[in-house]
PDB file of C-alpha atoms and ligand atoms in Angstrom:
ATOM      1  CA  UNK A   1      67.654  92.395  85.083  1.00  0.00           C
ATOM      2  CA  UNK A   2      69.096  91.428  81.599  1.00  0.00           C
ATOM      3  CA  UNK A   3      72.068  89.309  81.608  1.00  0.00           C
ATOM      4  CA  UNK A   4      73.579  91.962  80.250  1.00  0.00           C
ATOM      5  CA  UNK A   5      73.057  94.657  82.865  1.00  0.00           C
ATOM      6  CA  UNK A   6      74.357  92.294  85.704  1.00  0.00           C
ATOM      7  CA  UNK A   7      77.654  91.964  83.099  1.00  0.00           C
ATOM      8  CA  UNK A   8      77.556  95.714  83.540  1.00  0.00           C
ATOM      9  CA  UNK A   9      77.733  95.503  87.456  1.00  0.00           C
ATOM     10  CA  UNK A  10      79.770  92.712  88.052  1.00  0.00           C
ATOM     11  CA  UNK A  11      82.538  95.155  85.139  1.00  0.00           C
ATOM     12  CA  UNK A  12      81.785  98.294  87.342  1.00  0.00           C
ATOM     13  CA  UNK A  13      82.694  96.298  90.470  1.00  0.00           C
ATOM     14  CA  UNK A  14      85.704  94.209  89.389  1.00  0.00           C
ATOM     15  CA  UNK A  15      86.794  97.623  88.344  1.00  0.00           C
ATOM     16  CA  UNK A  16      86.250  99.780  91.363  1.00  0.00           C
ATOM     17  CA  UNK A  17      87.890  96.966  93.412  1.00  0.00           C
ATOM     18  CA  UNK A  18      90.947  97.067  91.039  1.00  0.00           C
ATOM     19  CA  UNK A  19      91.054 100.738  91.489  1.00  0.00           C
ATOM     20  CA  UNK A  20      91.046 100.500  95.409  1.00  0.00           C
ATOM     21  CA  UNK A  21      93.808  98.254  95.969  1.00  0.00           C
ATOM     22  CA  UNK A  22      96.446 100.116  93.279  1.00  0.00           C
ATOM     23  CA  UNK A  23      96.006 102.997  95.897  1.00  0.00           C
ATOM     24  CA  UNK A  24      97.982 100.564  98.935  1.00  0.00           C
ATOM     25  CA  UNK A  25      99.914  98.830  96.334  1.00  0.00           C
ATOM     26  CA  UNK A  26     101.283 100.214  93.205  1.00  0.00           C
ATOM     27  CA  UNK A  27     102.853  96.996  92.379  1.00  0.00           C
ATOM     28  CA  UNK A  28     103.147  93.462  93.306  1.00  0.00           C
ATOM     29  CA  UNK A  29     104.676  92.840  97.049  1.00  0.00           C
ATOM     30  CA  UNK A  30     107.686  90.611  97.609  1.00  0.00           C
ATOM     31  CA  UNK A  31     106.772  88.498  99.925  1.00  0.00           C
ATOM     32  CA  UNK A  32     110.821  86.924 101.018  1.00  0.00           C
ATOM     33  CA  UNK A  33     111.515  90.778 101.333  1.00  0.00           C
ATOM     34  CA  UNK A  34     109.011  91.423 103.745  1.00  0.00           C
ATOM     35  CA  UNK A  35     109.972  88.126 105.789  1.00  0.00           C
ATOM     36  CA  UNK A  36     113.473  88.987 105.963  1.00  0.00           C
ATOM     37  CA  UNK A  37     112.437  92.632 107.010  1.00  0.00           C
ATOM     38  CA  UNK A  38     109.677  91.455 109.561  1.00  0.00           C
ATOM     39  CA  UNK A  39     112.160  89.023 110.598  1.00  0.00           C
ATOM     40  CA  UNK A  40     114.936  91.672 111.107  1.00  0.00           C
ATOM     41  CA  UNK A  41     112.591  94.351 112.441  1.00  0.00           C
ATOM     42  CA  UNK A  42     109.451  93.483 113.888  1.00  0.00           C
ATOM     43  CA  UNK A  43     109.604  89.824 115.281  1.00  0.00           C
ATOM     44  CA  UNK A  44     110.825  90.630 118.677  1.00  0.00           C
ATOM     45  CA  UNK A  45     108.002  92.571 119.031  1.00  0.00           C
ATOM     46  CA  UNK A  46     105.381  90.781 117.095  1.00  0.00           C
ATOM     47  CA  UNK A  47     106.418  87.537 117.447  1.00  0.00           C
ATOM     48  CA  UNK A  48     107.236  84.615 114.800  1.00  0.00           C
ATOM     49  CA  UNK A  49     103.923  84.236 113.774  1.00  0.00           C
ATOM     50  CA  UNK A  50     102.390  87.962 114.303  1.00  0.00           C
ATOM     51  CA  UNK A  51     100.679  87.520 117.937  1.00  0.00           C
ATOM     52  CA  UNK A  52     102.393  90.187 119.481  1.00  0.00           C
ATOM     53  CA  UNK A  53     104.052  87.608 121.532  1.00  0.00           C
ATOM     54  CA  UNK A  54     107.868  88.432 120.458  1.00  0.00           C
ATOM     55  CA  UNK A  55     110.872  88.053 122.816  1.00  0.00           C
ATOM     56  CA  UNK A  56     110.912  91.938 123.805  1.00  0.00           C
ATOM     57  CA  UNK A  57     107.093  92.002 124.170  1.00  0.00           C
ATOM     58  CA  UNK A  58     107.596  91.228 127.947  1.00  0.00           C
ATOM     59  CA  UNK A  59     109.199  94.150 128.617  1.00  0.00           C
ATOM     60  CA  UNK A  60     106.538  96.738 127.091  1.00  0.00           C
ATOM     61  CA  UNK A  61     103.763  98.777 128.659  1.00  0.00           C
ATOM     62  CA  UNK A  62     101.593  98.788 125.752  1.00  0.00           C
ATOM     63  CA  UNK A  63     101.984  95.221 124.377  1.00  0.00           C
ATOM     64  CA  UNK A  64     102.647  94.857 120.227  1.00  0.00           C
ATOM     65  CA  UNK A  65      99.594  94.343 118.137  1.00  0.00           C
ATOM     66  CA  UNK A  66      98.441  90.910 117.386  1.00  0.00           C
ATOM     67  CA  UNK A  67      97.838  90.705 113.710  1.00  0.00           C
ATOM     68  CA  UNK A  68      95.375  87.884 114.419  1.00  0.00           C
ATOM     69  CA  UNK A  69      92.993  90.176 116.138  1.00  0.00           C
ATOM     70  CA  UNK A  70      89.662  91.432 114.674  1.00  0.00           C
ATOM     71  CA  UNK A  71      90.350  95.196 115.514  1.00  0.00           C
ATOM     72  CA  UNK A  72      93.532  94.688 113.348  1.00  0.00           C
ATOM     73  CA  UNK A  73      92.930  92.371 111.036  1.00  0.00           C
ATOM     74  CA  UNK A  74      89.691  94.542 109.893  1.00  0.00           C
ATOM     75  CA  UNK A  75      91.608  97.677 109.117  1.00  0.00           C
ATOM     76  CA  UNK A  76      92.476  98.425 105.698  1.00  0.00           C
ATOM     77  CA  UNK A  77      95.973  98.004 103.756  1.00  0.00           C
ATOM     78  CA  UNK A  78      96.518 101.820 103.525  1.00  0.00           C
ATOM     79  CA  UNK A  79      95.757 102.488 107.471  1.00  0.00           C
ATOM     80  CA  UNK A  80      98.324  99.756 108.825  1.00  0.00           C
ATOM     81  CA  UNK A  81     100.612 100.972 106.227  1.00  0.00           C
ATOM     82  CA  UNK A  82     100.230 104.838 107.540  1.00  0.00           C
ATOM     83  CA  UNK A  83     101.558 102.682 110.889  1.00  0.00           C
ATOM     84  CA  UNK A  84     103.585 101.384 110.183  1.00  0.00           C
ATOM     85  CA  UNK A  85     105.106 104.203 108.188  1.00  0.00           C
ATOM     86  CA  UNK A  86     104.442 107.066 111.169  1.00  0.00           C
ATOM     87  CA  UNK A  87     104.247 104.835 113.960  1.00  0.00           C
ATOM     88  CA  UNK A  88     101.978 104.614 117.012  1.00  0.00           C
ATOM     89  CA  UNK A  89     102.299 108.168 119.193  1.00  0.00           C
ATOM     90  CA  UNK A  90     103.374 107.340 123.232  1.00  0.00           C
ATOM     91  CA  UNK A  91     103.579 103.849 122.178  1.00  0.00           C
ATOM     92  CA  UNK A  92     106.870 101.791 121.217  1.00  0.00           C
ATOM     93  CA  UNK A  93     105.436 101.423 117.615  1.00  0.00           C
ATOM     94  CA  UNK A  94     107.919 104.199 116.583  1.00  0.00           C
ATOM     95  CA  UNK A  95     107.752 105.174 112.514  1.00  0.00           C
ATOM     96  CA  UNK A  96     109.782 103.265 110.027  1.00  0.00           C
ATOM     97  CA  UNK A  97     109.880 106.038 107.307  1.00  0.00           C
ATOM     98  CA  UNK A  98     113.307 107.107 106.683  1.00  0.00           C
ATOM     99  CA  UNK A  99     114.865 103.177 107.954  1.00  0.00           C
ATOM    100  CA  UNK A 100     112.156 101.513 105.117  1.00  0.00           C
ATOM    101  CA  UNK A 101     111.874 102.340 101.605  1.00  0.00           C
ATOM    102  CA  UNK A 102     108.278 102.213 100.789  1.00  0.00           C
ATOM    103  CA  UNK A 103     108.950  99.231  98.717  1.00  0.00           C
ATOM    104  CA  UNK A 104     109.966  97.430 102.114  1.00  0.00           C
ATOM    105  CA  UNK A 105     107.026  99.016 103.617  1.00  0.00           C
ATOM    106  CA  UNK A 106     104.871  97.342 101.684  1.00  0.00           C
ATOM    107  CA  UNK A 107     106.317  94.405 101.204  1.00  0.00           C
ATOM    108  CA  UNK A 108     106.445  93.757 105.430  1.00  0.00           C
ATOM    109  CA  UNK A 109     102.476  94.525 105.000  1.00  0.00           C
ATOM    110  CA  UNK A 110     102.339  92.339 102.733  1.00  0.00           C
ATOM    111  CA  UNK A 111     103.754  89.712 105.113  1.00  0.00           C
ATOM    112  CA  UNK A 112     101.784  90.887 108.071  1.00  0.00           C
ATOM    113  CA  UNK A 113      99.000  90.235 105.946  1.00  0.00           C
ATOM    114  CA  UNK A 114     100.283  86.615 105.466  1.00  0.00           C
ATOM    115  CA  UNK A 115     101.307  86.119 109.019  1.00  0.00           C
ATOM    116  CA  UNK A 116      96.988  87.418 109.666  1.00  0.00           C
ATOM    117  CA  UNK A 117      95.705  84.306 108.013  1.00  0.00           C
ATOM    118  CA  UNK A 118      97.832  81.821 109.479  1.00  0.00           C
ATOM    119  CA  UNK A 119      97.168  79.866 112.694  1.00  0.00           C
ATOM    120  CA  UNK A 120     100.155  79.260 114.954  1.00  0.00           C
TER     121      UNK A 120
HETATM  122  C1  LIG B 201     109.409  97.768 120.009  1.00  0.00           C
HETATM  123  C2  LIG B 201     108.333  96.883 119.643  1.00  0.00           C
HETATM  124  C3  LIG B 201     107.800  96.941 118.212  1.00  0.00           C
HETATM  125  C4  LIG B 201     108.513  96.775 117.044  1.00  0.00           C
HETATM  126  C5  LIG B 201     110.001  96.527 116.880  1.00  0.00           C
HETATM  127  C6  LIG B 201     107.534  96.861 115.980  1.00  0.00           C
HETATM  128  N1  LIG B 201     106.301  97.094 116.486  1.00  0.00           N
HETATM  129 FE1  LIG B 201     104.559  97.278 115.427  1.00  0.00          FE
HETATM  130  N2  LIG B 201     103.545  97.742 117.115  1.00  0.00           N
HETATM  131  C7  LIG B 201     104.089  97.767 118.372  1.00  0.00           C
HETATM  132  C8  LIG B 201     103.096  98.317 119.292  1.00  0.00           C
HETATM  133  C9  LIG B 201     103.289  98.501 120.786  1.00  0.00           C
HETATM  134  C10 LIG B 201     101.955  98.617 118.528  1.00  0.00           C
HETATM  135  C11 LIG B 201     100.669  99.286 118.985  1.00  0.00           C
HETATM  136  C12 LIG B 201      99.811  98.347 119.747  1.00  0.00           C
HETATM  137  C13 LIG B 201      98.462  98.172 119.162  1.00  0.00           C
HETATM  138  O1  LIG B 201      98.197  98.603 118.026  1.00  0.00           O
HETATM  139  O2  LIG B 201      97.657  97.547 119.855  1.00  0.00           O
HETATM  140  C14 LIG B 201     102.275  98.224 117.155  1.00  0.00           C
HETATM  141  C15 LIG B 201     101.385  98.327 116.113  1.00  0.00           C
HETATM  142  C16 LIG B 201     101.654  97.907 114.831  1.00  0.00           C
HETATM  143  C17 LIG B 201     100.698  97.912 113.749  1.00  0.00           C
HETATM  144  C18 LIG B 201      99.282  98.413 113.824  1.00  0.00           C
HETATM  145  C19 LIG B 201      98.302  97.328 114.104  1.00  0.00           C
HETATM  146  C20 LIG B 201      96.904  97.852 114.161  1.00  0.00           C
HETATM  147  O3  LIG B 201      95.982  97.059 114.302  1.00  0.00           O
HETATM  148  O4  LIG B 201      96.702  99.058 114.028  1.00  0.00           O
HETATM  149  C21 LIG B 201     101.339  97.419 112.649  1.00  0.00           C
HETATM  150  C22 LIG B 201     100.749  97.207 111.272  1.00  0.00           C
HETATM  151  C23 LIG B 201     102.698  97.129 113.042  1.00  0.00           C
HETATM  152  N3  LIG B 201     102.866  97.433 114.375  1.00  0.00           N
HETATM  153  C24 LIG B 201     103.652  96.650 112.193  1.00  0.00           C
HETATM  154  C25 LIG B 201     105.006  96.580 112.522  1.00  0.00           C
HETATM  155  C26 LIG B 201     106.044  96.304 111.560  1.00  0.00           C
HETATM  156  C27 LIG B 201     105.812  96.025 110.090  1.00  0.00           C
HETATM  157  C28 LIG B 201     107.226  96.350 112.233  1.00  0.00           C
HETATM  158  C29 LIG B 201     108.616  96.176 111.687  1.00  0.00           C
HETATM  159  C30 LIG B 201     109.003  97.023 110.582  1.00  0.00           C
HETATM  160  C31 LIG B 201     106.912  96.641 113.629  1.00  0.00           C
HETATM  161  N4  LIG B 201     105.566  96.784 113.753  1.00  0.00           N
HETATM  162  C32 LIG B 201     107.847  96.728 114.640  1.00  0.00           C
HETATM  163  C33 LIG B 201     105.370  97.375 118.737  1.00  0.00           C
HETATM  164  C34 LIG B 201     106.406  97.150 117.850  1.00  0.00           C
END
């Protein structure tokens, strides 16, 4: 292949990768605002550091999601957000559209994401 063709590919695939991830985020997460909403909202399920091992996780049937997991951690952006947006049905994941602005949305994803690639 010419140096130029592999250019070509390399442009095409930067660019469809761009294109993918503008879908989940239209614009660039804050991070403190998704602590401070994880923190407020999802910790005493999910625990400190995202292993589903929060103070009220005890108490559940169906335990929280670890983030850590593979299951979890190998789902795309846009289908944890549609979670965490609508929720988990006959599970205590209820949805947080309506108490979470889809900024805030994104930016606990964001953190969740964070929390994902960091050991205890
Ligand atoms: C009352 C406990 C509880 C609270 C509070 C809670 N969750 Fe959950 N969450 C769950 C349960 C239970 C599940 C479903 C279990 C599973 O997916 O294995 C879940 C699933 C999820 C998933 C899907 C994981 C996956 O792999 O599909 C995400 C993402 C998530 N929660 C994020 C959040 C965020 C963000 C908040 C705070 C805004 C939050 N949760 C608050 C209990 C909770």
């Amino acid at each position: 292949m010419q140096p130029a063709h592999v250019c070509f590919f390399l442009l095409l695939i930067l660019n469809a990768l761009a294109m993918s991830s503008v879908k989940a985020q239209d614009y660039p997460p804050d991070l403190v605002r998704g602590e401070g909403v994880y923190a407020r909202l999802c910790r005493s399920c999910h625990g400190d550091k995202g292993y589903g091992d929060g103070p009220a996780a005890g108490s559940l049937t169906i335990v929280p999601a670890d983030f850590h997991r593979v299951r979890s951690f190998l789902k795309s952006d846009e289908e944890l957000l549609r979670t965490i947006e609508h929720g988990v049905v006959f599970s205590p994941m209820h949805a947080w559209r309506g108490q979470l602005t889809d900024e805030e949305m994104q930016d606990v994803l964001a953190y969740v994401r964070l929390l994902s690639q960091q050991g205890r």
